[in-house]
Amino acid sequence: MRTDVSAALTDVPLHRAFVSVLGQARPVGAGVLITPRLVLTCAHVVNSALGCDRFSSALPSRGQAISVRLPHIDRDRELAGRVVPEMWRPPRSRPELGHLAPPAVGMLPYYGDLAVLELDSEALPGAEPAPFLPQRDGNEVVAQWASGHTLPTLRAMPRVSAHPWIALDVLGGTVAAGFSGGPLWDRERQAVVGLVVAAHETAGQPASALLPPDHRGPVAAMYAIGLSSIEAELPALPPVAVPAAGRGRQQLLATLEELLTTRQAIKECEERLAARLGRKSVGPAADIERLAGMAMGVRRGVPELLDTVYEHLSEHCPGALAESGGWEGLLRIAHLVSPRERLSPQRRRNLSALLMHCRSTDPAALLRTVLPYAEGLPTPVDLADATDILEGYDAPPGQRITPLLQGVVHISVQSRAASEGIADDLDAWTRSAAPRLGVAPAAVDQFRADTSAAYASTAPSRRPDTVPPRVQVELLPVSPGQLFTYQIWVWNGDGRHEVVLTQDTEVPSHQVVEAIRRVLRTEVEEYPDTALLEFFVAPAWLRLEVDTWEFPGDADDSGFHPGISRRVVLRSTERTRETYAGWKRRSSALSTAPRLLLDEHSTDPAVALARLEVSPDAGIVVVCCDQQQQGRVLRQCIQAGMHTVLWNREDQGGQLATELLALVEGIDHTRIPEAVRQARIKAMADPDCPTHHGRRLSLLHDGPDHRPPPLAPDLWALTHP
């Protein structure tokens, strides 16, 4: 074990908040102190401490005490904690809170698995709540074992952060069962960024949704619950502490002194803020320093301070809100102190609760609409995630309406058009939030009217209400392309887009197909004519013969052949702002643009690029050239933003080019995957004709919702415009 990691851990505030959870007098997991009397941990750790099944959903009674220790404060003293009923979230297999079915073995990720323990007395002197921050990709983190000693630690690097988990690659150290529930510590930012929850075991062993009680050894990957997921699962959780901010503090103090001119005003605001944040009020000892310090010390405390001051001024001196310098200056300085937070905790929760009922707005499309020129936007998981991203952006010069309010208005307009019944509530939320964000309600009303008019003019081009279900496979081949790791996602038109199966160790193709078949049977309603199977692969692997793979089955089973049983298409994992711009232009002209042929005369990249630029509206192309040259031509098609590319992985020639052009001529582009499937069926039904164009036929079909799973590793991640 690397001792430098252990030594570093003892020098940070984490050791004053680290909690060891005991079962039968031995550590079974860990937790983290979030207030002097509350401990955050995993629900499966609590179940293990009580001797229950780790996946048990039964709420422990208040009479069942869980023993905990603060090993860095007093190694031998035990404290008693009890589960807070409203903050009990046992492991479950679906996002819905009412769906308590535990996940099947090897099915990752699952949801919930969080619990909050209330201590019978305040934590020991010297203990302090841990500071929290959202995970930032690229920052190494440290995890600590539940024994409380500093030696059993490990180093990990987050691969990607998304709901509900953070996926991490273990860089050094040994994973033990006691890591469950323990904090991930970002050494650079000096904050907890998540709780350890699960791990994938080593090659040759099955994936484990939880660390088994007797596990100790190397793992391929580790998972943690991030702060955004914790807050979404536990709306009653008091705001967690954050590292103290430095910028803007003195400016904030000066502006508060200008607005709150009496000791009584300061006292009233301090008492109101303390009640909202779940902190103790200091009563008559309140002053500007304590008021600002309380707000700056917890997550979303500064927006809560703004709400408190706004309400106080509205009640006692409304003229201060209209003055040019006071309120506007406080908003400006608050954005400096807390740059990515605009909403108070309750206002954020109210918005997230409303967004759960909105199915008509695509999160990625919302970001592209509101922030068309922003670079490097992350892929949002849902609308709550999208609005959380918008919250961190200021309004552009000359525009008063913030991107956050713009996004909510867009969601409301689309929700009203789809008759989802939530638009009025979203409008009411916007009217309430706008003045607190420094935006005039009249400006919001005008923006809503303009957005409604623009949306009404484009309504006929919206996608239909019924969208075929899809199984999306993120495939990472291992050279030379005979072994694969993967993640399988389920996507449907009702807003579901979640990972249901992962494989971090290399397996052959027939195991990939068997997993796809299992997902089709258990996770997707059986629609033989409409269910679509999509493989996301890097451009270098576009010619993988995924449509010819087969799971042989057994004596009572006819096996499973993806390219015959389902429409199978390939999608590229390489998309940039430039390729998206080309794709958007070509997609709008699909119904009228001619099909384009790139034959053996277009194998030179410069020639292929020129042919594609000469036909800027063509979105469907047939590639018919030598097998060795196909890769370069396919890459040119991707970079040009082609919507659909059809090619044969082996044959070429004038007759084949004619047949493939005829295959895509005269039919709607949405029917091309089915036409390709029928061609594959005909080729298989006619084994005596080895030259049938359906043999080794492959299709790159880039639909408008081109989006990889949020948990995909960096190599698979897409850049969305």
Tab-separated table of C-alpha atoms in Angstrom, residues 284-581:
chain	number	residue	atom	x	y	z
A	284	PRO	CA	-29.317	37.953	20.107
A	285	ALA	CA	-25.661	37.293	19.233
A	286	ALA	CA	-26.464	37.398	15.542
A	287	ASP	CA	-24.446	39.758	13.386
A	288	ILE	CA	-23.586	40.182	9.726
A	289	GLU	CA	-20.502	37.947	10.030
A	290	ARG	CA	-22.476	35.048	11.483
A	291	LEU	CA	-25.295	35.519	8.981
A	292	ALA	CA	-22.941	35.428	5.982
A	293	GLY	CA	-20.828	32.631	7.480
A	294	MET	CA	-23.874	30.403	7.962
A	295	ALA	CA	-24.935	30.929	4.344
A	296	MET	CA	-21.484	30.385	2.879
A	297	GLY	CA	-20.834	27.237	4.923
A	298	VAL	CA	-23.534	24.994	3.425
A	299	ARG	CA	-24.579	23.901	-0.042
A	300	ARG	CA	-27.041	26.353	-1.631
A	301	GLY	CA	-26.829	28.487	1.491
A	302	VAL	CA	-26.146	31.719	-0.432
A	303	PRO	CA	-29.314	31.398	-2.587
A	304	GLU	CA	-31.207	30.674	0.629
A	305	LEU	CA	-29.740	33.856	2.108
A	306	LEU	CA	-30.961	35.796	-0.934
A	307	ASP	CA	-34.475	34.424	-0.464
A	308	THR	CA	-34.385	35.331	3.226
A	309	VAL	CA	-33.206	38.891	2.615
A	310	TYR	CA	-35.686	39.318	-0.259
A	311	GLU	CA	-38.607	38.290	1.950
A	312	HIS	CA	-37.446	40.537	4.788
A	313	LEU	CA	-37.092	43.547	2.517
A	314	SER	CA	-40.470	42.844	0.891
A	315	GLU	CA	-42.124	42.873	4.310
A	316	HIS	CA	-40.329	45.804	5.961
A	317	CYS	CA	-38.818	48.095	3.308
A	318	PRO	CA	-39.937	47.216	-0.221
A	319	GLY	CA	-38.350	50.387	-1.514
A	320	ALA	CA	-34.911	48.820	-1.019
A	321	LEU	CA	-35.709	46.237	-3.698
A	322	ALA	CA	-36.432	48.951	-6.244
A	323	GLU	CA	-33.271	50.898	-5.564
A	324	SER	CA	-30.660	50.541	-8.275
A	325	GLY	CA	-27.715	49.536	-6.146
A	326	GLY	CA	-28.949	47.383	-3.258
A	327	TRP	CA	-30.635	44.238	-4.487
A	328	GLU	CA	-28.872	44.139	-7.858
A	329	GLY	CA	-25.531	44.467	-6.104
A	330	LEU	CA	-26.366	41.631	-3.717
A	331	LEU	CA	-27.284	39.370	-6.652
A	332	ARG	CA	-24.044	40.173	-8.447
A	333	ILE	CA	-21.891	39.447	-5.390
A	334	ALA	CA	-23.850	36.266	-4.588
A	335	HIS	CA	-22.973	34.947	-8.037
A	336	LEU	CA	-19.332	35.644	-7.273
A	337	VAL	CA	-19.444	33.842	-3.909
A	338	SER	CA	-21.546	30.924	-5.144
A	339	PRO	CA	-20.980	30.855	-8.915
A	340	ARG	CA	-23.037	27.801	-9.887
A	341	GLU	CA	-25.951	28.109	-7.446
A	342	ARG	CA	-28.984	30.276	-8.120
A	343	LEU	CA	-31.808	28.407	-6.377
A	344	SER	CA	-32.417	27.753	-2.705
A	345	PRO	CA	-32.673	24.057	-1.693
A	346	GLN	CA	-36.467	24.061	-1.500
A	347	ARG	CA	-36.896	25.956	-4.750
A	348	ARG	CA	-34.527	23.501	-6.453
A	349	ARG	CA	-36.470	20.534	-5.026
A	350	ASN	CA	-39.797	22.007	-6.113
A	351	LEU	CA	-38.506	22.386	-9.662
A	352	SER	CA	-37.055	18.856	-9.751
A	353	ALA	CA	-40.380	17.443	-8.545
A	354	LEU	CA	-42.210	19.191	-11.402
A	355	LEU	CA	-39.688	18.088	-14.018
A	356	MET	CA	-40.300	14.433	-13.153
A	357	HIS	CA	-43.681	14.738	-14.907
A	358	CYS	CA	-42.302	16.284	-18.123
A	359	ARG	CA	-41.686	13.786	-20.918
A	360	SER	CA	-41.961	15.926	-24.028
A	361	THR	CA	-38.631	17.800	-23.753
A	362	ASP	CA	-35.328	16.187	-24.662
A	363	PRO	CA	-32.664	17.279	-22.106
A	364	ALA	CA	-29.804	17.484	-24.621
A	365	ALA	CA	-31.934	19.412	-27.112
A	366	LEU	CA	-32.896	21.840	-24.344
A	367	LEU	CA	-29.234	22.654	-23.668
A	368	ARG	CA	-28.543	23.152	-27.366
A	369	THR	CA	-31.513	25.509	-27.653
A	370	VAL	CA	-30.703	27.659	-24.622
A	371	LEU	CA	-26.885	27.564	-24.922
A	372	PRO	CA	-26.241	27.260	-28.682
A	373	TYR	CA	-22.672	28.589	-28.444
A	374	ALA	CA	-21.503	26.977	-25.209
A	375	GLU	CA	-18.493	24.708	-25.586
A	376	GLY	CA	-18.029	21.305	-23.980
A	377	LEU	CA	-21.490	20.913	-22.491
A	378	PRO	CA	-21.892	17.614	-20.608
A	379	THR	CA	-24.570	15.127	-21.612
A	380	PRO	CA	-27.585	15.640	-19.305
A	381	VAL	CA	-29.245	12.556	-17.901
A	382	ASP	CA	-32.674	14.118	-17.425
A	383	LEU	CA	-34.356	17.492	-17.243
A	384	ALA	CA	-33.317	18.018	-13.623
A	385	ASP	CA	-29.716	17.497	-14.691
A	386	ALA	CA	-30.155	19.844	-17.664
A	387	THR	CA	-31.587	22.664	-15.521
A	388	ASP	CA	-28.792	22.098	-13.013
A	389	ILE	CA	-26.315	22.749	-15.845
A	390	LEU	CA	-28.244	25.837	-16.990
A	391	GLU	CA	-28.194	27.173	-13.444
A	392	GLY	CA	-24.451	27.674	-13.655
A	393	TYR	CA	-24.641	30.099	-16.607
A	394	ASP	CA	-25.254	33.841	-16.475
A	395	ALA	CA	-27.459	35.680	-18.934
A	396	PRO	CA	-25.544	36.936	-22.004
A	397	PRO	CA	-24.889	40.683	-22.272
A	398	GLY	CA	-27.994	42.641	-23.117
A	399	GLN	CA	-30.374	39.891	-21.996
A	400	ARG	CA	-32.062	39.883	-18.591
A	401	ILE	CA	-33.574	36.399	-18.582
A	402	THR	CA	-31.163	33.815	-17.192
A	403	PRO	CA	-30.540	30.541	-19.069
A	404	LEU	CA	-32.197	28.688	-16.185
A	405	LEU	CA	-35.466	30.591	-16.571
A	406	GLN	CA	-35.246	30.253	-20.356
A	407	GLY	CA	-34.942	26.491	-19.972
A	408	VAL	CA	-37.939	26.241	-17.633
A	409	VAL	CA	-40.034	28.343	-20.011
A	410	HIS	CA	-39.100	26.083	-22.937
A	411	ILE	CA	-40.066	23.004	-20.894
A	412	SER	CA	-43.366	24.624	-19.914
A	413	VAL	CA	-44.253	25.508	-23.518
A	414	GLN	CA	-43.518	22.008	-24.779
A	415	SER	CA	-45.328	20.444	-21.829
A	416	ARG	CA	-48.422	22.507	-22.562
A	417	ALA	CA	-48.352	21.478	-26.225
A	418	ALA	CA	-48.098	17.816	-25.188
A	419	SER	CA	-51.003	18.187	-22.691
A	420	GLU	CA	-48.913	16.911	-19.808
A	421	GLY	CA	-50.855	19.000	-17.283
A	422	ILE	CA	-47.808	20.427	-15.536
A	423	ALA	CA	-47.300	23.650	-17.519
A	424	ASP	CA	-49.326	25.868	-15.161
A	425	ASP	CA	-47.247	24.718	-12.196
A	426	LEU	CA	-44.033	25.415	-14.087
A	427	ASP	CA	-45.291	28.901	-14.970
A	428	ALA	CA	-46.170	29.543	-11.315
A	429	TRP	CA	-42.697	28.420	-10.277
A	430	THR	CA	-41.148	30.779	-12.826
A	431	ARG	CA	-43.244	33.748	-11.632
A	432	SER	CA	-42.098	33.106	-8.073
A	433	ALA	CA	-38.403	32.575	-8.892
A	434	ALA	CA	-37.917	35.389	-11.431
A	435	PRO	CA	-37.916	38.390	-9.022
A	436	ARG	CA	-35.465	36.630	-6.724
A	437	LEU	CA	-33.139	36.143	-9.682
A	438	GLY	CA	-33.389	39.800	-10.630
A	439	VAL	CA	-35.668	39.241	-13.641
A	440	ALA	CA	-38.857	41.213	-14.179
A	441	PRO	CA	-41.984	39.020	-14.484
A	442	ALA	CA	-43.064	41.023	-17.549
A	443	ALA	CA	-39.833	40.030	-19.310
A	444	VAL	CA	-40.543	36.369	-18.565
A	445	ASP	CA	-44.107	36.684	-19.892
A	446	GLN	CA	-42.823	38.216	-23.126
A	447	PHE	CA	-40.204	35.491	-23.525
A	448	ARG	CA	-42.877	32.834	-22.960
A	449	ALA	CA	-45.099	34.379	-25.624
A	450	ASP	CA	-42.233	34.493	-28.127
A	451	THR	CA	-41.226	30.912	-27.352
A	452	SER	CA	-44.821	29.669	-27.712
A	453	ALA	CA	-45.160	31.343	-31.101
A	454	ALA	CA	-41.872	29.896	-32.331
A	455	TYR	CA	-42.760	26.439	-31.054
A	456	ALA	CA	-46.196	26.514	-32.653
A	457	SER	CA	-44.644	27.254	-36.061
A	458	THR	CA	-42.444	24.141	-35.853
A	459	ALA	CA	-44.919	21.822	-34.114
A	460	PRO	CA	-45.712	19.693	-37.214
A	461	SER	CA	-42.071	18.610	-37.448
A	462	ARG	CA	-41.954	17.211	-33.933
A	463	ARG	CA	-41.346	13.502	-33.540
A	464	PRO	CA	-44.445	11.300	-33.180
A	465	ASP	CA	-45.862	10.416	-29.798
A	466	THR	CA	-45.178	6.711	-30.223
A	467	VAL	CA	-41.479	5.960	-30.524
A	468	PRO	CA	-40.234	2.382	-30.997
A	469	PRO	CA	-38.324	0.962	-28.024
A	470	ARG	CA	-34.576	0.564	-28.393
A	471	VAL	CA	-31.758	-1.456	-26.937
A	472	GLN	CA	-28.520	0.509	-27.125
A	473	VAL	CA	-25.206	-1.307	-26.767
A	474	GLU	CA	-22.057	0.647	-25.971
A	475	LEU	CA	-19.435	-1.741	-27.370
A	476	LEU	CA	-15.702	-1.492	-26.778
A	477	PRO	CA	-13.803	-4.124	-28.778
A	478	VAL	CA	-10.432	-5.361	-27.642
A	479	SER	CA	-7.986	-5.671	-30.537
A	480	PRO	CA	-8.139	-7.621	-32.819
A	481	GLY	CA	-11.892	-7.433	-32.266
A	482	GLN	CA	-12.699	-10.868	-30.880
A	483	LEU	CA	-13.375	-9.859	-27.264
A	484	PHE	CA	-15.605	-7.071	-26.016
A	485	THR	CA	-16.755	-5.132	-22.979
A	486	TYR	CA	-20.114	-3.401	-23.090
A	487	GLN	CA	-22.934	-1.525	-21.422
A	488	ILE	CA	-26.532	-2.070	-22.468
A	489	TRP	CA	-29.134	0.657	-22.219
A	490	VAL	CA	-32.903	0.677	-22.665
A	491	TRP	CA	-34.446	3.702	-24.363
A	492	ASN	CA	-38.109	4.372	-25.086
A	493	GLY	CA	-40.378	7.224	-26.013
A	494	ASP	CA	-41.751	7.563	-22.487
A	495	GLY	CA	-38.503	9.100	-21.256
A	496	ARG	CA	-36.735	5.995	-20.021
A	497	HIS	CA	-33.022	5.945	-20.801
A	498	GLU	CA	-31.088	3.875	-18.298
A	499	VAL	CA	-28.335	1.311	-18.139
A	500	VAL	CA	-29.586	-2.183	-17.335
A	501	LEU	CA	-26.514	-4.375	-17.834
A	502	THR	CA	-22.756	-3.856	-17.779
A	503	GLN	CA	-19.759	-6.052	-18.547
A	504	ASP	CA	-16.323	-4.751	-17.576
A	505	THR	CA	-14.398	-7.935	-18.344
A	506	GLU	CA	-13.770	-9.134	-21.909
A	507	VAL	CA	-16.221	-11.663	-23.376
A	508	PRO	CA	-16.725	-13.145	-26.879
A	509	SER	CA	-19.457	-11.983	-29.225
A	510	HIS	CA	-21.938	-14.761	-28.457
A	511	GLN	CA	-22.056	-13.623	-24.813
A	512	VAL	CA	-22.803	-10.075	-25.969
A	513	VAL	CA	-25.697	-11.384	-28.052
A	514	GLU	CA	-26.966	-13.526	-25.181
A	515	ALA	CA	-26.994	-10.450	-22.933
A	516	ILE	CA	-28.899	-8.467	-25.582
A	517	ARG	CA	-31.453	-11.228	-25.853
A	518	ARG	CA	-31.878	-11.299	-22.086
A	519	VAL	CA	-32.467	-7.539	-22.011
A	520	LEU	CA	-35.010	-7.783	-24.837
A	521	ARG	CA	-36.888	-10.436	-22.904
A	522	THR	CA	-36.841	-8.805	-19.480
A	523	GLU	CA	-36.549	-5.048	-20.021
A	524	VAL	CA	-38.230	-4.248	-23.354
A	525	GLU	CA	-41.737	-5.095	-24.409
A	526	GLU	CA	-41.631	-7.467	-27.329
A	527	TYR	CA	-42.324	-5.572	-30.562
A	528	PRO	CA	-40.720	-7.749	-33.264
A	529	ASP	CA	-41.549	-5.263	-36.011
A	530	THR	CA	-40.389	-2.093	-34.288
A	531	ALA	CA	-37.768	-2.853	-31.622
A	532	LEU	CA	-34.441	-1.415	-32.733
A	533	LEU	CA	-30.996	-2.644	-31.717
A	534	GLU	CA	-28.243	-0.024	-31.861
A	535	PHE	CA	-24.518	-0.610	-31.494
A	536	PHE	CA	-22.411	2.418	-30.570
A	537	VAL	CA	-18.852	1.863	-31.798
A	538	ALA	CA	-15.825	3.988	-32.568
A	539	PRO	CA	-15.211	4.747	-36.282
A	540	ALA	CA	-12.314	2.297	-36.385
A	541	TRP	CA	-14.733	-0.533	-35.581
A	542	LEU	CA	-17.658	0.414	-37.820
A	543	ARG	CA	-17.172	-2.691	-39.946
A	544	LEU	CA	-17.768	-5.098	-37.062
A	545	GLU	CA	-20.140	-7.803	-38.235
A	546	VAL	CA	-22.558	-7.341	-35.347
A	547	ASP	CA	-25.537	-8.174	-37.548
A	548	THR	CA	-24.101	-11.633	-38.280
A	549	TRP	CA	-23.417	-12.533	-34.641
A	550	GLU	CA	-25.485	-15.355	-33.226
A	551	PHE	CA	-26.311	-16.855	-29.873
A	552	PRO	CA	-26.672	-20.588	-30.580
A	553	GLY	CA	-29.156	-21.402	-27.811
A	554	ASP	CA	-29.779	-24.986	-26.648
A	555	ALA	CA	-31.754	-28.041	-27.683
A	556	ASP	CA	-35.071	-26.349	-26.862
A	557	ASP	CA	-34.115	-23.014	-28.340
A	558	SER	CA	-33.642	-21.875	-31.919
A	559	GLY	CA	-30.964	-19.393	-30.955
A	560	PHE	CA	-30.924	-15.679	-31.636
A	561	HIS	CA	-29.635	-13.881	-34.734
A	562	PRO	CA	-29.768	-10.077	-34.181
A	563	GLY	CA	-29.751	-9.015	-37.837
A	564	ILE	CA	-32.755	-11.213	-38.560
A	565	SER	CA	-34.738	-10.929	-35.329
A	566	ARG	CA	-34.344	-7.179	-34.997
A	567	ARG	CA	-33.395	-4.174	-37.038
A	568	VAL	CA	-29.706	-3.693	-36.297
A	569	VAL	CA	-27.895	-0.425	-36.960
A	570	LEU	CA	-24.492	0.978	-36.111
A	571	ARG	CA	-23.999	4.422	-34.639
A	572	SER	CA	-20.712	6.238	-34.403
A	573	THR	CA	-19.412	7.465	-31.062
A	574	GLU	CA	-17.634	10.332	-32.816
A	575	ARG	CA	-19.682	13.481	-33.088
A	576	THR	CA	-18.471	17.060	-32.836
A	577	ARG	CA	-20.051	20.476	-33.255
A	578	GLU	CA	-19.023	20.460	-36.911
A	579	THR	CA	-20.416	17.004	-37.673
A	580	TYR	CA	-23.640	17.862	-35.878
A	581	ALA	CA	-24.037	21.045	-37.901
